[in-house]
Amino acid sequence: MQFTAQDLRAAADLVYTQMQPTPQYAWPQLSERTGCEVWVKHENHTPTGAFKVRGGITFIDWLKRTHPEIRGICTATRGNHGQSQARAAIAAGLTAKVYVPRGNSVEKNEAMRAFGAELIEFGDDFDEARLEAFRVAEAEDLMIVPPFHEELVRGVTTYAYELLTAVPDLDTIYVPIGCGSGICGTILARDALGAKADVVGVVSKNAQTAKLSVEAGRLIETDSATTFADGMAVRIPVAEAYEIYSKGAARILAVSDEEVAEAIRIYYRDIHNLAEGAGAAPLAALMQEQGRMQGKKVAVILCGGNIDTDWVLTVLQGGVPQV
């Protein structure tokens, strides 16, 4: 998978028919805390509160052009991908069947239904829900929307395109990894634009499939992925994404739920933005490496702000949500 700068511009033009570019700000409070110039890419300010909305726009546009006979989509999610796909599919006159694991975020579930999804709970984690979504899509002649697809990544590249166009001389960009569209979009945009930034992937210590796979040089599944940073709660790596981030990422760091909770508190205290677990993970990774980053120009991707109220209350009172 490879994109040119022209590809990025075309994808951005399409995305901007449904949303505005999100801001990137250099926050002095975070810079003072870390000792480096910190830019935050505010993907929590999209129409769904997360970066995934971009891939929904490009994927459904592609689907309508190339498969006009399709009447609906089917997909699995922990929430942000599902909101994105439901939003775009319903607007395009399609149906949207979305599978989530049992015990999924209550408020993300409510948001997906509000965007028009038919929501089905299945399985104990994302990967079990994903397998069921694939089965049902085939049985009911729906288009499966996988967690990783070139047309999803094409849309996601646009946030990195915005960031690197606005701040082309970044030294390092920290990006969370779930199934991999975010980090792959960032790597591909960097390469297309000829930027020099290191891209650092971030996983949960409780969901290390991407990190373990890169370290082993082959795909490594884990037995569980239990973390309140649900956007990173993946057990089974995506081979197509691995091929990109294993070559294009400078390194992959693992952060604990405690570190993520503290990063959420820092975001709230310092810049009064709410971050969900995966959205705060890049800042948690920067805090791990702040000695290494002294004096550098760094970006963290605040990929989403969709965190349930109960979890926010727990975190702001100094705790860590239990799952």
XYZ file of C-alpha atoms in Angstrom:
323
model
C 0.000 0.000 0.000
C 1.384 3.377 -1.006
C 0.005 6.867 -1.558
C 1.319 9.972 -3.276
C 0.954 13.523 -2.037
C -1.718 13.948 -4.719
C -3.583 10.935 -3.320
C -3.578 12.543 0.114
C -4.897 15.830 -1.253
C -7.686 14.044 -3.138
C -8.655 12.069 -0.034
C -8.655 15.252 2.020
C -10.887 17.012 -0.512
C -13.384 14.147 -0.230
C -13.247 14.089 3.576
C -13.799 17.855 3.694
C -17.154 17.469 1.940
C -18.410 16.102 5.284
C -16.178 17.629 7.961
C -13.676 20.378 8.604
C -9.971 19.709 9.208
C -9.245 19.209 12.881
C -6.842 21.568 14.662
C -3.327 20.880 15.852
C -2.109 23.073 18.664
C 1.236 23.450 20.398
C 0.116 23.573 24.032
C 2.609 25.380 26.314
C 1.258 23.587 29.381
C 2.240 20.211 27.926
C 5.565 21.559 26.715
C 6.382 22.859 30.182
C 5.456 19.485 31.676
C 7.540 17.393 29.254
C 10.459 19.633 28.277
C 9.699 19.415 24.555
C 7.454 21.257 22.108
C 4.215 19.244 22.151
C 1.668 19.449 19.353
C -1.690 17.757 19.912
C -3.641 16.589 16.861
C -7.233 16.984 17.997
C -9.085 14.075 16.420
C -11.441 14.314 19.393
C -12.959 17.283 17.489
C -14.418 15.343 14.531
C -18.167 14.776 13.911
C -17.947 11.456 15.804
C -15.332 12.518 18.343
C -12.680 10.238 16.840
C -10.377 9.876 13.828
C -12.243 6.885 12.398
C -14.872 9.156 10.831
C -12.423 9.907 8.021
C -12.165 6.296 6.888
C -15.920 5.921 6.933
C -16.247 8.752 4.438
C -13.699 7.324 2.004
C -14.761 3.680 2.373
C -18.466 4.283 1.767
C -17.697 6.593 -1.152
C -15.597 3.807 -2.697
C -18.274 1.222 -1.956
C -21.049 3.205 -3.637
C -18.896 3.770 -6.745
C -17.575 0.234 -7.124
C -20.372 -1.929 -5.678
C -23.651 -0.116 -6.427
C -25.593 -3.328 -5.921
C -24.709 -3.540 -2.217
C -27.630 -2.687 0.075
C -25.814 -2.596 3.406
C -22.651 -3.115 5.393
C -21.656 -5.259 8.350
C -18.727 -4.616 10.666
C -17.342 -5.101 14.173
C -16.042 -2.441 16.496
C -15.405 -1.220 20.015
C -17.198 1.982 19.048
C -15.405 4.606 16.990
C -15.140 2.584 13.776
C -18.798 1.625 14.163
C -19.907 5.227 14.531
C -17.912 6.165 11.453
C -19.329 3.398 9.285
C -22.916 3.820 10.464
C -22.778 7.570 9.912
C -21.474 7.277 6.349
C -23.531 4.225 5.368
C -26.880 5.591 6.527
C -26.200 8.925 4.812
C -25.521 6.982 1.593
C -28.814 5.076 1.829
C -27.315 1.805 3.073
C -28.075 -0.252 6.161
C -25.419 -0.735 8.842
C -25.199 -3.834 11.015
C -22.587 -3.381 13.727
C -21.273 -6.062 16.101
C -19.750 -5.204 19.478
C -18.564 -7.495 22.270
C -20.655 -7.912 25.395
C -19.882 -5.264 27.990
C -18.901 -2.693 25.380
C -18.959 1.039 26.129
C -22.543 2.041 26.904
C -22.142 5.524 25.513
C -20.360 4.411 22.338
C -23.196 1.921 21.797
C -25.741 4.708 22.198
C -23.832 6.864 19.726
C -23.738 4.101 17.109
C -27.490 3.611 17.412
C -27.979 7.371 17.090
C -26.030 7.290 13.820
C -28.410 4.583 12.589
C -26.610 1.327 13.314
C -28.391 -1.934 14.044
C -26.269 -2.915 17.036
C -25.688 -6.556 18.015
C -23.693 -7.698 21.035
C -21.692 -10.873 20.464
C -18.660 -12.495 22.064
C -16.380 -11.567 24.930
C -13.982 -9.318 23.008
C -13.511 -7.477 19.729
C -11.941 -10.396 17.910
C -14.887 -12.686 18.659
C -17.314 -9.997 17.493
C -15.225 -9.533 14.341
C -15.427 -13.205 13.377
C -19.213 -13.152 13.796
C -19.510 -9.994 11.691
C -17.609 -11.670 8.860
C -19.858 -14.744 9.078
C -23.072 -12.724 9.050
C -21.930 -10.481 6.211
C -21.391 -13.512 3.991
C -24.640 -15.169 5.057
C -26.750 -12.038 4.483
C -24.976 -10.729 1.373
C -23.745 -7.574 3.103
C -20.442 -5.858 2.451
C -18.051 -6.625 5.270
C -16.094 -3.618 6.474
C -12.911 -5.097 7.935
C -10.937 -3.284 10.614
C -8.192 -2.591 8.065
C -8.694 -1.809 4.375
C -6.941 0.432 1.866
C -9.985 2.694 1.576
C -10.168 3.104 5.355
C -6.476 3.942 5.525
C -6.856 6.383 2.624
C -9.263 8.421 4.753
C -7.193 8.145 7.919
C -4.086 9.472 6.157
C -5.807 12.851 6.011
C -5.239 13.648 9.693
C -1.508 13.053 9.284
C -1.615 15.055 6.046
C -3.087 17.982 7.964
C -0.603 17.650 10.807
C 2.491 17.312 8.639
C 1.409 20.090 6.295
C 0.952 22.410 9.273
C 4.071 21.233 11.163
C 6.427 19.662 8.601
C 9.519 19.623 10.837
C 8.254 17.336 13.597
C 10.868 15.047 15.123
C 8.506 12.377 16.461
C 4.810 11.456 16.252
C 3.237 9.127 18.838
C 0.286 7.102 17.521
C -1.826 4.408 19.250
C -2.232 0.986 17.641
C -5.410 -1.092 17.647
C -5.842 -2.835 14.305
C -3.409 -0.382 12.751
C -5.160 2.061 10.417
C -4.002 5.092 12.420
C -0.316 4.278 12.567
C -0.271 3.024 8.981
C -2.013 6.161 7.750
C 0.550 8.268 9.599
C 3.504 6.328 8.178
C 2.130 6.433 4.627
C 1.363 10.157 4.833
C 4.830 10.893 6.227
C 6.455 8.970 3.397
C 4.260 10.545 0.713
C 5.104 14.038 1.951
C 8.808 13.335 2.395
C 8.701 14.231 6.086
C 11.397 12.964 8.456
C 9.466 12.389 11.688
C 9.901 9.144 13.571
C 6.546 7.439 14.027
C 6.275 5.688 17.397
C 3.480 3.178 17.921
C 1.793 2.797 21.294
C 0.001 -0.281 22.602
C -1.494 -1.227 25.939
C 0.615 -3.450 28.180
C -2.515 -5.623 28.336
C -2.857 -5.811 24.525
C 0.621 -6.099 23.058
C -0.041 -8.059 19.868
C 1.473 -5.399 17.574
C 4.579 -4.896 19.734
C 5.160 -8.621 20.203
C 4.718 -9.229 16.477
C 7.289 -6.606 15.522
C 9.767 -7.901 18.093
C 9.308 -11.496 16.908
C 9.340 -10.662 13.206
C 6.077 -12.561 12.744
C 2.437 -12.271 13.730
C 1.856 -13.016 17.414
C -1.633 -13.385 18.878
C -2.281 -12.854 22.577
C -4.671 -14.742 24.851
C -6.430 -11.614 26.077
C -6.616 -7.854 25.557
C -8.243 -6.534 28.703
C -7.772 -2.794 29.000
C -10.051 0.171 29.497
C -8.263 1.719 26.493
C -10.725 -0.145 24.315
C -9.456 1.315 21.040
C -6.266 -0.714 21.574
C -7.955 -3.872 22.923
C -6.973 -6.231 20.090
C -5.697 -9.815 20.442
C -5.056 -10.719 16.797
C -2.768 -8.574 14.625
C -3.783 -7.552 11.106
C -1.197 -8.871 8.642
C -1.591 -6.021 6.127
C -1.096 -3.420 8.849
C 1.864 -5.308 10.317
C 3.610 -5.170 6.929
C 3.497 -1.367 7.094
C 4.188 -0.566 10.744
C 6.833 -3.257 11.210
C 8.916 -1.455 8.578
C 7.806 2.140 9.051
C 7.613 2.630 12.826
C 10.735 3.672 14.699
C 9.671 1.650 17.739
C 6.578 0.500 19.612
C 6.020 1.279 23.288
C 3.638 -0.314 25.789
C 1.786 1.777 28.362
C -0.083 0.582 31.436
C -3.693 1.407 32.259
C -2.343 3.453 35.173
C -0.194 5.523 32.809
C -3.130 6.004 30.450
C -5.376 7.157 33.293
C -2.747 9.676 34.370
C -2.467 10.950 30.790
C -6.250 11.484 30.722
C -5.923 13.513 33.926
C -3.062 15.533 32.423
C -5.085 16.325 29.316
C -7.953 17.507 31.472
C -5.844 19.523 33.889
C -3.566 21.094 31.299
C -5.770 21.697 28.245
C -9.298 20.818 29.400
C -9.897 18.200 26.714
C -11.315 14.771 27.410
C -9.418 11.838 25.945
C -10.527 8.226 25.823
C -7.966 5.587 26.725
C -6.475 5.104 23.260
C -6.556 8.872 22.760
C -4.436 9.426 25.865
C -1.995 6.579 25.189
C 0.359 8.630 22.960
C 0.769 11.233 25.700
C 1.420 8.417 28.191
C 4.163 7.130 25.868
C 5.681 10.595 25.539
C 5.745 10.840 29.340
C 7.720 7.570 29.364
C 10.218 9.032 26.929
C 10.300 12.663 28.012
C 13.990 12.442 28.862
C 14.720 11.269 25.344
C 12.540 14.004 23.810
C 14.061 17.020 25.593
C 14.133 20.035 23.285
C 12.493 18.220 20.380
C 9.321 18.967 18.429
C 6.814 16.190 19.088
C 3.199 15.422 18.174
C 0.738 13.198 19.985
C -2.418 11.966 18.273
C -5.422 12.515 20.520
C -7.342 10.043 18.375
C -10.662 10.202 20.251
C -12.526 11.576 23.229
C -15.340 9.040 23.550
C -15.019 7.824 27.122
C -17.991 6.804 29.275
C -19.036 9.137 32.086
C -18.471 6.560 34.829
C -14.909 5.997 33.646
C -14.232 9.740 33.484
C -15.389 10.121 37.071
C -13.190 7.225 38.190
C -10.136 8.605 36.405
C -10.564 12.201 37.572
C -10.849 10.942 41.151
C -7.451 9.300 40.759
C -8.553 5.762 39.908
C -8.267 3.343 36.992
C -11.447 1.910 35.395
C -11.767 -1.844 35.823
C -12.918 -4.055 32.955
